[in-house]
Short mmCIF file of C-alpha atoms in Angstrom, two decimals:
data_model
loop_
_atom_site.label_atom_id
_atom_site.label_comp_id
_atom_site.label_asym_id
_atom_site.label_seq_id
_atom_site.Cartn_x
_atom_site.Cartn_y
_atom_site.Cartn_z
CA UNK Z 2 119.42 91.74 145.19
CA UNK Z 3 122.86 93.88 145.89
CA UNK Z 4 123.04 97.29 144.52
CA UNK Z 5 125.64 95.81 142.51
CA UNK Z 6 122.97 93.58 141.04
CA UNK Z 7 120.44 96.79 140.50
CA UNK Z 8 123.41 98.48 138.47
CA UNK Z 9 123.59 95.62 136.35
CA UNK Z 10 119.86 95.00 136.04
CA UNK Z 11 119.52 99.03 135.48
CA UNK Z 12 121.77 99.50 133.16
CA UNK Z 13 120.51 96.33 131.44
CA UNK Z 14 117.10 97.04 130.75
CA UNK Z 15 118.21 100.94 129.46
CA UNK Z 16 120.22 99.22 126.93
CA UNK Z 17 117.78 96.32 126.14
CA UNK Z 18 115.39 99.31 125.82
CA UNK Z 19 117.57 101.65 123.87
CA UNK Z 20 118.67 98.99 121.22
CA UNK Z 21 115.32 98.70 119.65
CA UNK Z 22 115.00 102.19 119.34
CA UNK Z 23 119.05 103.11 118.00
CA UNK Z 24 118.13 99.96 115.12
CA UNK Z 25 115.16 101.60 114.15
CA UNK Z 26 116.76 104.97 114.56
CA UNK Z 27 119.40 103.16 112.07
CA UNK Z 28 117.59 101.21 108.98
CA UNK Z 29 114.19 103.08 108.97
CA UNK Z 30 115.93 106.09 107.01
CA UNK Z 31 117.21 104.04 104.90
CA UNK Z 32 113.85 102.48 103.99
CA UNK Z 33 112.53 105.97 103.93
CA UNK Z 34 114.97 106.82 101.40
CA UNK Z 35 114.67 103.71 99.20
CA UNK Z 36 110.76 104.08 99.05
CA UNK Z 37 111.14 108.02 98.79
CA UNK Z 38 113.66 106.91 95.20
CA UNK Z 39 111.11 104.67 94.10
CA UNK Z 40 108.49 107.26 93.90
CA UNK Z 41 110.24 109.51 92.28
CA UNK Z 42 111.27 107.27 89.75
CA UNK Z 43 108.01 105.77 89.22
CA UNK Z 44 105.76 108.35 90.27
CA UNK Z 45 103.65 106.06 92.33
CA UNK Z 46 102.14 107.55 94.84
CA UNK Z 47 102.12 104.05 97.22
CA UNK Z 48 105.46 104.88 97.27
CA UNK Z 49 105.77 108.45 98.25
CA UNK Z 50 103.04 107.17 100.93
CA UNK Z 51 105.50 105.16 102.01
CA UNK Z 52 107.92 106.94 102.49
CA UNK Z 53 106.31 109.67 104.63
CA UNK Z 54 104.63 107.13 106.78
CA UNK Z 55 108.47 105.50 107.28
CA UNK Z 56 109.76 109.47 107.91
CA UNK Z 57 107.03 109.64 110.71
CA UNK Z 58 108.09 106.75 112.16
CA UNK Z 59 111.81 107.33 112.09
CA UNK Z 60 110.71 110.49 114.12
CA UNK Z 61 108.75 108.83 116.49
CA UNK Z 62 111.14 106.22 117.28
CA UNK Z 63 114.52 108.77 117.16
CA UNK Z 64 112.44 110.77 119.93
CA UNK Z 65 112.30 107.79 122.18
CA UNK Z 66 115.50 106.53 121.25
CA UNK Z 67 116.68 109.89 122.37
CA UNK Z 68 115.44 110.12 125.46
CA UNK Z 69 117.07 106.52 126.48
CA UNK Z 70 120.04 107.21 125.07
CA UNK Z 71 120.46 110.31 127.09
CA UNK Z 72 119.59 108.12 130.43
CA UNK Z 73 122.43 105.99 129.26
CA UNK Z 74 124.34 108.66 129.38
CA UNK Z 75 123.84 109.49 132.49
CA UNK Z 76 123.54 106.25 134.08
CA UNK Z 77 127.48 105.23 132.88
CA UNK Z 78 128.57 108.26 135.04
CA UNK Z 79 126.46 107.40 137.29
CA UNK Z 80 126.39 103.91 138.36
CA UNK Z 81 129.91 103.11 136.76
CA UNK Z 82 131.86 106.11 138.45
CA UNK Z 83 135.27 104.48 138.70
CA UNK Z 84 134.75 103.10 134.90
CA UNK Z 85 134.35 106.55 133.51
CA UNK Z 86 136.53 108.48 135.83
CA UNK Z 87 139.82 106.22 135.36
CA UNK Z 88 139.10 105.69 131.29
CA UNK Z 89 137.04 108.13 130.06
CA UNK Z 90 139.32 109.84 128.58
CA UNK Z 91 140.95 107.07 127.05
CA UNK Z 92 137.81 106.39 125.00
CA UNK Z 93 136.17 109.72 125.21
CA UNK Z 94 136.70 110.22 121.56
CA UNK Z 95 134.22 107.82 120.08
CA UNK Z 96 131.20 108.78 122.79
CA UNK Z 97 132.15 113.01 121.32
CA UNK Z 98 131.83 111.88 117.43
CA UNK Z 99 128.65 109.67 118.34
CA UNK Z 100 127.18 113.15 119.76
CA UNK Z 101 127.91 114.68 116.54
CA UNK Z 102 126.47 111.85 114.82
CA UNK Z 103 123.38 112.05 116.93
CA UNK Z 104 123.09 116.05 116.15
CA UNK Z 105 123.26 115.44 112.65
CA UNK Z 106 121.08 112.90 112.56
CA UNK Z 107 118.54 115.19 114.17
CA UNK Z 108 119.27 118.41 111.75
CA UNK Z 109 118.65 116.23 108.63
CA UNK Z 110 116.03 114.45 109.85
CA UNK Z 111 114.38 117.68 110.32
CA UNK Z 112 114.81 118.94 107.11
CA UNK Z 113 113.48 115.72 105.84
CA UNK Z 114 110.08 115.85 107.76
CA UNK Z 115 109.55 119.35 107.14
CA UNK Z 116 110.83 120.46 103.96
CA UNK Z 117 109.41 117.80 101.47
CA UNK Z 118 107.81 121.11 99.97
CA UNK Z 119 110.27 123.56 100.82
CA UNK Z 120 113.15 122.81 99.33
CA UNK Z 121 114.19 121.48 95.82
CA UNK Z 122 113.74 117.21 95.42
CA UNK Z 123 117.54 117.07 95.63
CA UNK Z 124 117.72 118.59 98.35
CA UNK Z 125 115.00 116.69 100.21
CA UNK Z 126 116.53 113.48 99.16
CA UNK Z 127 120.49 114.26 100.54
CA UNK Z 128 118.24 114.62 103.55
CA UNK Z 129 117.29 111.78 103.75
CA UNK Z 130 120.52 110.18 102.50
CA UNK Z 131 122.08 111.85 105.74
CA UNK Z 132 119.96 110.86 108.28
CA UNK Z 133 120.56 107.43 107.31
CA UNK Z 134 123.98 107.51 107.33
CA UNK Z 135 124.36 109.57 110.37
CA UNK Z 136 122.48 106.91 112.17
CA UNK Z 137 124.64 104.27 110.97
CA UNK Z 138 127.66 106.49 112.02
CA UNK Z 139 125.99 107.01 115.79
CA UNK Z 140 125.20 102.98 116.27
CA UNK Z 141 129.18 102.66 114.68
CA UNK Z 142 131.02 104.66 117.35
CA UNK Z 143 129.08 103.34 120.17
CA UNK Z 144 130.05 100.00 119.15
CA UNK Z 145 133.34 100.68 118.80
CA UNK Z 146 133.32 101.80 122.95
CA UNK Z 147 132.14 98.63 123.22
CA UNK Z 148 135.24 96.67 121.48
CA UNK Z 149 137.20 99.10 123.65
CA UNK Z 150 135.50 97.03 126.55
CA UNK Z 151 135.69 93.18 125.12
CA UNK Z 152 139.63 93.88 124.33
CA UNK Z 153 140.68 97.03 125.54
CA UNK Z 154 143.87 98.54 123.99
CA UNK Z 155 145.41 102.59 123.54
CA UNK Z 156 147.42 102.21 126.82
CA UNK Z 157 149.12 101.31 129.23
CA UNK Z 158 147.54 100.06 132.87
CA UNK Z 159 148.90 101.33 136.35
CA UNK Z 160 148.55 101.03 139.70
CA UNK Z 161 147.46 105.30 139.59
CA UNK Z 162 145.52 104.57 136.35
CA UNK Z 163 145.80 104.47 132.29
CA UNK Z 164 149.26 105.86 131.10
CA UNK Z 165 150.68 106.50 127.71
CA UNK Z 166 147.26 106.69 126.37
CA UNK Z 167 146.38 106.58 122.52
CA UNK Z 168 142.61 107.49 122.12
CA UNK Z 169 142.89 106.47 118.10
CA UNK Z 170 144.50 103.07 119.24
CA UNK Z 171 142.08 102.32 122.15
CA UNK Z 172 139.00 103.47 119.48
CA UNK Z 173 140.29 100.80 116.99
CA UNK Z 174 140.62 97.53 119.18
CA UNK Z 175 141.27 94.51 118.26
CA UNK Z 176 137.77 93.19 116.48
CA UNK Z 177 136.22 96.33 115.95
CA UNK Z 178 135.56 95.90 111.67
CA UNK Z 179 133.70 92.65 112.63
CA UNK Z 180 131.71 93.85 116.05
CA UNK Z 181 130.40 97.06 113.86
CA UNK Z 182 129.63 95.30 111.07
CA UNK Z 183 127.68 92.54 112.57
CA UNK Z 184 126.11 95.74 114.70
CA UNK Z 185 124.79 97.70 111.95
CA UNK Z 186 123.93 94.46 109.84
CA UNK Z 187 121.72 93.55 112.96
CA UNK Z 188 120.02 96.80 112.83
CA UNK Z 189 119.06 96.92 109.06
CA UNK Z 190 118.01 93.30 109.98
CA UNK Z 191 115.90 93.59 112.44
CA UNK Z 192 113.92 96.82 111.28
CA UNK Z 193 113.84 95.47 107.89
CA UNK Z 194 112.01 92.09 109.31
CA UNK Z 195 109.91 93.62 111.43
CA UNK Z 196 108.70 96.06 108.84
CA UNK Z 197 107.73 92.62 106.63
CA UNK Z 198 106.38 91.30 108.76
CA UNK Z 199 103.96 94.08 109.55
CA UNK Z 200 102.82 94.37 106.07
CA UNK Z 201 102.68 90.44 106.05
CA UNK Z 202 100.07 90.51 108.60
CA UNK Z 203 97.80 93.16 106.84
CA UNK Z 204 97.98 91.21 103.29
CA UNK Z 205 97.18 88.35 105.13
CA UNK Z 206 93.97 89.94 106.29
CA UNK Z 207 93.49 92.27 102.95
CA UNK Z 208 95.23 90.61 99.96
CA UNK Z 209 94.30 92.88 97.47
CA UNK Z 210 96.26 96.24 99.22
CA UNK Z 211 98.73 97.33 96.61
CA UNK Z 212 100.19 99.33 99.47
CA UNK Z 213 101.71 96.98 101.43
CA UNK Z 214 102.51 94.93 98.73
CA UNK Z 215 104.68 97.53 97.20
CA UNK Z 216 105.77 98.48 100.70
CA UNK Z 217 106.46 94.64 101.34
CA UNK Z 218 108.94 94.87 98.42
CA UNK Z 219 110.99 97.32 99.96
CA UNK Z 220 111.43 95.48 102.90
CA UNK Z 221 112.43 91.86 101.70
CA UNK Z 222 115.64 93.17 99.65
CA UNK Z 223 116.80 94.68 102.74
CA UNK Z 224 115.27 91.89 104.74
CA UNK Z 225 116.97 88.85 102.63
CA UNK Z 226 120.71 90.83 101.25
CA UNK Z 227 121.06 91.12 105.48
CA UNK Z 228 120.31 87.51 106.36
CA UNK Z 229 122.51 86.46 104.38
CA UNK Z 230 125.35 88.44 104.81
CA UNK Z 231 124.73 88.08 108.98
CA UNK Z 232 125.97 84.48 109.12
CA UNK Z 233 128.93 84.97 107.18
CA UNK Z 234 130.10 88.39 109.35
CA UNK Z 235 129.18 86.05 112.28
CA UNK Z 236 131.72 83.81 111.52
CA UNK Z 237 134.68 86.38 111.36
CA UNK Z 238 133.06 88.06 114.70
CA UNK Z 239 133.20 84.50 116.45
CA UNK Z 240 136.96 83.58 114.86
CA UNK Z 241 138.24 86.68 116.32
CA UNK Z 242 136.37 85.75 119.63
CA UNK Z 243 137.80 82.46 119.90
CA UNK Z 244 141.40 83.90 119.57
CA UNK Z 245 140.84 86.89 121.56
CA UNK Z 246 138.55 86.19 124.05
CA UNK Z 247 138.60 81.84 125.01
CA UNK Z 248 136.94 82.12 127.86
CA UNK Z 249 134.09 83.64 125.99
CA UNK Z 250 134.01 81.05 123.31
CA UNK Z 251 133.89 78.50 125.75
CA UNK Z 252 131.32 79.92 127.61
CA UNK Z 253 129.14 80.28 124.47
CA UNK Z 254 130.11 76.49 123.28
CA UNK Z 255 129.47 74.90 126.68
CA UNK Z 256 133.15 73.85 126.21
CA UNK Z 257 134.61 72.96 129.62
CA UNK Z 258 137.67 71.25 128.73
CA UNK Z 259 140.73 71.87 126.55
CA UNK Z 260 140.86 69.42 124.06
CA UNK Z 261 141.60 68.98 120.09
CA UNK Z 262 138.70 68.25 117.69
CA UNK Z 263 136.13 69.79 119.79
CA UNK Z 264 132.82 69.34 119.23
CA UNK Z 265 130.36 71.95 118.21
CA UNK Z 266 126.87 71.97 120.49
CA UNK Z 267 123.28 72.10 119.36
CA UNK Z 268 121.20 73.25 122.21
CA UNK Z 269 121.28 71.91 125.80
CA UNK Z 270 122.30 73.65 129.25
CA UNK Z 271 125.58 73.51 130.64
CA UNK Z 272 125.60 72.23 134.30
CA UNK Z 273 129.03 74.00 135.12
CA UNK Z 274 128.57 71.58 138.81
CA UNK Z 275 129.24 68.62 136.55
CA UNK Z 276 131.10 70.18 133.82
CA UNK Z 277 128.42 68.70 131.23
CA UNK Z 278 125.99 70.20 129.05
CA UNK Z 279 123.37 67.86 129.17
CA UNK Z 280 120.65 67.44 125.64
CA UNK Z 281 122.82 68.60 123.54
CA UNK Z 282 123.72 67.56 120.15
CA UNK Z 283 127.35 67.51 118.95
CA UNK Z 284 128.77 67.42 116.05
CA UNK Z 285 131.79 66.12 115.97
CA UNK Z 286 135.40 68.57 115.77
CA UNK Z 287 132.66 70.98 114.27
CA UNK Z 288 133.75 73.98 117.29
CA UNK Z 289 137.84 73.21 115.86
CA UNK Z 290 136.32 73.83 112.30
CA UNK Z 291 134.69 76.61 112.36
CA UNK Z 292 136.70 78.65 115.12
CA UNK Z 293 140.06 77.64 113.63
CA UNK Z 294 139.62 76.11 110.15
CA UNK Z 295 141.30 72.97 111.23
CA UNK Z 296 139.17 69.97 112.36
CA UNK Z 297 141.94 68.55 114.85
CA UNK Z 298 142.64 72.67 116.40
CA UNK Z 299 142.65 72.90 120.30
CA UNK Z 300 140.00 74.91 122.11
CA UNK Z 301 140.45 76.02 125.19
CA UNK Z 302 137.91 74.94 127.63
CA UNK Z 303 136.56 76.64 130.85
CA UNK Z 304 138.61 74.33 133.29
CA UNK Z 305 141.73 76.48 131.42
CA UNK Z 306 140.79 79.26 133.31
CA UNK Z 307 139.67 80.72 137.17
CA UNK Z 308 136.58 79.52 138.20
CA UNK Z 309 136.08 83.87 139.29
CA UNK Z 310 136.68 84.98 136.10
CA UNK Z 311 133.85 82.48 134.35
CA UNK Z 312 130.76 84.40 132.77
CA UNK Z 313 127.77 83.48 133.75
CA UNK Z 314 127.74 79.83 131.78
CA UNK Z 315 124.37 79.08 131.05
CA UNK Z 316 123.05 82.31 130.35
CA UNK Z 317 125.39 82.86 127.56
CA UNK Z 318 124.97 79.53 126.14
CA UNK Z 319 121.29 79.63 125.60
CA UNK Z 320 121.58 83.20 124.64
CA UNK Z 321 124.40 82.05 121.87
CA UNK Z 322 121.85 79.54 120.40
CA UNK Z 323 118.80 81.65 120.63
CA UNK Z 324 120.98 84.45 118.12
CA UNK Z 325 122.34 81.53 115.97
CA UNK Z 326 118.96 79.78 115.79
CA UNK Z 327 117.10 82.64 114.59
CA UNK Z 328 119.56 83.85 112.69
CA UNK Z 329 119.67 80.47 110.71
CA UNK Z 330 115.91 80.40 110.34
CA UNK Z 331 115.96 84.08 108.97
CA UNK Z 332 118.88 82.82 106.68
CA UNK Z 333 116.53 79.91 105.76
CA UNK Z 334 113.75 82.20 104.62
CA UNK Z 335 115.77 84.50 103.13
CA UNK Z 336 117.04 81.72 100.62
CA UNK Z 337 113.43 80.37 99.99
CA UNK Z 338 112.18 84.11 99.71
CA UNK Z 339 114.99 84.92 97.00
CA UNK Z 340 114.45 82.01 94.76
CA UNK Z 341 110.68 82.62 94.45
CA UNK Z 342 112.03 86.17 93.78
CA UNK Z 343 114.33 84.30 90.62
CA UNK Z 344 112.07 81.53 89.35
CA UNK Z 345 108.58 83.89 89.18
CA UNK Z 346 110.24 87.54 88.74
CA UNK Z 347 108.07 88.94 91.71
CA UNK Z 348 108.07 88.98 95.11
CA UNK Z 349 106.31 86.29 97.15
CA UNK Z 350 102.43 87.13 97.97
CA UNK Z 351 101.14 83.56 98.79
CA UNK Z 352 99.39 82.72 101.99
CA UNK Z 353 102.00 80.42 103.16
CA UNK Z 354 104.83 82.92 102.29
CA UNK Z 355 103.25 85.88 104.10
CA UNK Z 356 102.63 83.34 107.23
CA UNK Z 357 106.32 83.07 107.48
CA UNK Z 358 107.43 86.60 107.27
CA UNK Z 359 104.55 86.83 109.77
CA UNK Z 360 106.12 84.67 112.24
CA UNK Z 361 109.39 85.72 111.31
CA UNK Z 362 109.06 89.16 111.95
CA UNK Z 363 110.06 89.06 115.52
CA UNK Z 364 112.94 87.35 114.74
CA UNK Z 365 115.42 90.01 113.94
CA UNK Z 366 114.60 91.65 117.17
CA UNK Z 367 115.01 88.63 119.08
CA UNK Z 368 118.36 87.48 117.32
CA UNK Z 369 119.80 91.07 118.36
CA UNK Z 370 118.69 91.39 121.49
CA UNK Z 371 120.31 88.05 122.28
CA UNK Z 372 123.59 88.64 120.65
CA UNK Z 373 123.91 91.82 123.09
CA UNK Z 374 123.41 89.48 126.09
CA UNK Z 375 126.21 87.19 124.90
CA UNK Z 376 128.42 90.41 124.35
CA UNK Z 377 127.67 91.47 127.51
CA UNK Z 378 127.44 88.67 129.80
CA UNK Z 379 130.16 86.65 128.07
CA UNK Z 380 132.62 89.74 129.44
CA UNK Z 381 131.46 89.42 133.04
CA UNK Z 382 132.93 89.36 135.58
CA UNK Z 383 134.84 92.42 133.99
CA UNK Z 384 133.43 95.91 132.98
CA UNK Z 385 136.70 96.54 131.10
CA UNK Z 386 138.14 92.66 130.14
CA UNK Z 387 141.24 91.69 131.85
CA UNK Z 388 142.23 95.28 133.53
CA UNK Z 389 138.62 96.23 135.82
CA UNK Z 390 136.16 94.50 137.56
CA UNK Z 391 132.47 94.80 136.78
CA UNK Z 392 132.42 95.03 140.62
CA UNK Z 393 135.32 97.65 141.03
CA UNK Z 394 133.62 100.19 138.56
CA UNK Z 395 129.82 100.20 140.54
CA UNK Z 396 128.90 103.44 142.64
CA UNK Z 397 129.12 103.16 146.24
CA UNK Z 398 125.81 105.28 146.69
CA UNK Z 399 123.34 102.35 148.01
CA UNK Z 400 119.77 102.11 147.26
CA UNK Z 401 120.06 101.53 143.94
CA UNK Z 402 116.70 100.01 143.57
CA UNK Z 403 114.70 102.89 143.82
CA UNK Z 404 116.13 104.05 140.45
CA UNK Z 405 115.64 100.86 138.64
CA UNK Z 406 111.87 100.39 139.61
CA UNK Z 407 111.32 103.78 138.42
CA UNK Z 408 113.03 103.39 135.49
CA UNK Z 409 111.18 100.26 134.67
CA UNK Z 410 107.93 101.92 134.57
CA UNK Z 411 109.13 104.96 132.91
CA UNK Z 412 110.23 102.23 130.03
CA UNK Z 413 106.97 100.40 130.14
CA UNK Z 414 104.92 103.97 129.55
CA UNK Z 415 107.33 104.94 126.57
CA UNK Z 416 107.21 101.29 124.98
CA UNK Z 417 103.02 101.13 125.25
CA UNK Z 418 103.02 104.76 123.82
CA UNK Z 419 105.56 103.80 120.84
CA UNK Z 420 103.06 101.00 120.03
CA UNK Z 421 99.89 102.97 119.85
CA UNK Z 422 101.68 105.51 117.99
CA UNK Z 423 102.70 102.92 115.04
CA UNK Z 424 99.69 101.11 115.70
CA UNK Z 425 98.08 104.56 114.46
CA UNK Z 426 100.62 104.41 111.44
CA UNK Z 427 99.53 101.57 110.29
CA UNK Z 428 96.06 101.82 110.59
CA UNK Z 429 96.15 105.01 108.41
CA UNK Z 430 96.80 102.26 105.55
CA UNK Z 431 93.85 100.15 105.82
CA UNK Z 432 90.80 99.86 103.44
CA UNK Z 433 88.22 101.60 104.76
CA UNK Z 434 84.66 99.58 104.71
CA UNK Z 435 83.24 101.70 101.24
CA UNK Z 436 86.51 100.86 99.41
CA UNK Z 437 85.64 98.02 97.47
CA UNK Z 438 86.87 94.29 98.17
CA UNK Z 439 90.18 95.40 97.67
CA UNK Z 440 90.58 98.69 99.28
CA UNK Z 441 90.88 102.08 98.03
CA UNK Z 442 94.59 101.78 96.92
CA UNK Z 443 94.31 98.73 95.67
CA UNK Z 444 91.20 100.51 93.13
CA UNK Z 445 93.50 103.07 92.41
CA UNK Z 446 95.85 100.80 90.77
#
């Protein structure tokens, strides 16, 4: 590979990496605080259980997420000199507030772990309360750097660089209400599915826990409100793409010529030799409908534009239907979860039920890790759309695959020791073998 290839793989996997650890870092206080209400109000200890095992988490995972979101950091400056040198200050201001985010995040989330007998219950709660909104307010200002980079805006390009430039403009592009919110909705999403399907696995194996029973009905509100609301934020996100950014839509569609009525593709792989997108499924003017609310609107195909300034077709095809697949599915269960909810006043506990938040669990994870790749490879061949070259922005030091192999295996040590480290969570939870058919909690209640 090219070094310019390394930078891109690099900086890739820090982010794939990262992301995991920033939505955890994002919805876990907030399930910490819901469970942490719930025992208060109740008194149920499950609950304040809960709530402690979530804080542990949230501190296990903010470490990590820490320490990969500092090599970020770095690794912009770094391997993206000319990107950060030329327009750093332009959007400087969103990367400062996200570091006072991140340092209030931390202070909270201190007092949270530490003072649950220190200070008065108030007290301990607004904790909690502020580490999850200081996480939401970190993930929200690093997306908004990223809107800077899909449609960049707050001034004025030169030959000698940015002029007139307007850093509370260029924070605020175009887009950036619907790229946050589908963000952040990602993040509760993901955690939140995750987290059921953990406790979906250990009912499936000891029915009777009341612990993860009440811990699984924290998780599906989150879980189902989010899957719902994902689609319909989706649709805004990919309206404003298809004005905005053509090339991209196209690129996600498979959509190689202009036409009216364009059809909207199920699957296949575009062949961008042939201009085809062979086993797919269309639906007819279905692309004109839901980009443009108007079954006979034009869409601008690929052929519309230089072949150098195409993204990378395929890849952002299949990673377009992966998100919108498993976002639909998650939808799907969502629904089905939320009328059991309705017709038998509880929350689902059936075999067949916990089987599919089982499977489903992954999901969220999936569904945002591929929506980053279509962010992010859909803007190629630019770092900064329309104005700088993905290309024109890499570091001219060479060797650049030195720092990626390492990197790699410092990722793979930090993502085995996460595991164990939850994996020990969890355990903590589990019957012990004198506790009765149903385990100990289950007794207890």
């Amino acid at each position: 590979m090219t070094d310019l290839l390394y930078a891109r793989a690099q900086m890739g996997l820090s982010l794939a990496f990262h992301i995991v650890f920033a939505a955890a870092g994002v919805a876990l206080p907030v399930l910490m605080v819901l469970s942490d209400w719930k025992g208060r109000r109740t008194g149920d200890a499950d609950y304040q259980k809960l709530s402690q095992k979530l804080a542990k988490g949230t501190a296990i995972l903010f470490a990590v997420g820490a320490v990969s979101g500092t090599v970020l950091s770095f690794e912009l400056g770094l391997l993206w000199p000319e990107f950060m040198g030329q327009y750093g200050e332009v959007i400087g201001l969103p990367f400062s507030l996200e570091g006072v985010a991140f340092f209030t995040e931390a202070i909270f989330l201190g007092i949270y772990l530490y003072g649950r007998e220190r200070v008065s219950p108030g007290m301990h709660m607004s904790s909690g309360v502020m580490v999850a909104v200081s996480g939401a307010a970190s993930a929200f200002f690093v997306t908004l750097v990223n809107t800077f980079m899909n449609h960049p805006s707050g001034f004025t390009p030169s030959a000698s660089g940015p002029m007139d430039v307007q850093p509370l403009v260029a924070m605020f592009s175009p887009g950036w209400q619907y790229q946050t919110a589908h963000v952040l909705l990602s993040c509760y999403q993901a955690s939140a599915f995750a987290m059921a399907g953990i406790h979906a696995f250990v009912l499936l194996r000891h029915p009777g826990v009341a612990f993860h029973r009440k811990a699984l009905s924290v998780a599906l509100p989150l879980a189902c409100v989010t899957a719902l609301l994902q689609p319909v934020v989706g649709d805004l996100s990919a309206k404003h793409v298809a004005k905005a950014q053509p090339v991209k839509l196209a690129a996600m569609e498979g959509q190689f010529e202009t036409e009216r009525g364009a059809p909207l593709r199920l699957g296949g792989l575009p062949n961008v030799e042939t201009g085809e997108v062979p086993y797919a499924v269309d639906i007819p003017k279905g692309l004109s409908i839901l980009a443009f609310a108007d079954p006979d609107a034009e869409v601008k195909g690929l052929n519309a534009f230089p072949r150098d300034e195409w993204p990378p077709v395929a890849k952002v095809h299949v990673a377009f239907q992966i998100m919108v697949g498993t976002g639909s599915a998650m939808a799907l269960l969502a629904l089905v979860t939320l009328g059991w909810r309705w017709r038998k006043k509880a929350w689902p506990h059936g075999r067949k039920m916990m089987w599919a938040w089982l499977l489903s669990g992954p999901l969220g994870v999936v569904a945002m890790e591929a929506g980053w790749l279509v962010t992010e490879w859909g803007r190629q061949p630019w770092i900064l759309r329309g104005v700088m070259r993905t290309a024109d922005a890499v570091t001219p030091v060479p060797h650049l695959a030195a720092p990626f192999w390492t990197f790699t295996v410092v990722y793979l040590f930090l993502g085995v020791t996460v595991v164990l480290l939850l994996v020990r969570q969890v355990a903590g939870t589990l019957p012990t073998r004198d506790s009765g058919p149903l385990g100990g909690e289950a007794n207890a209640n």
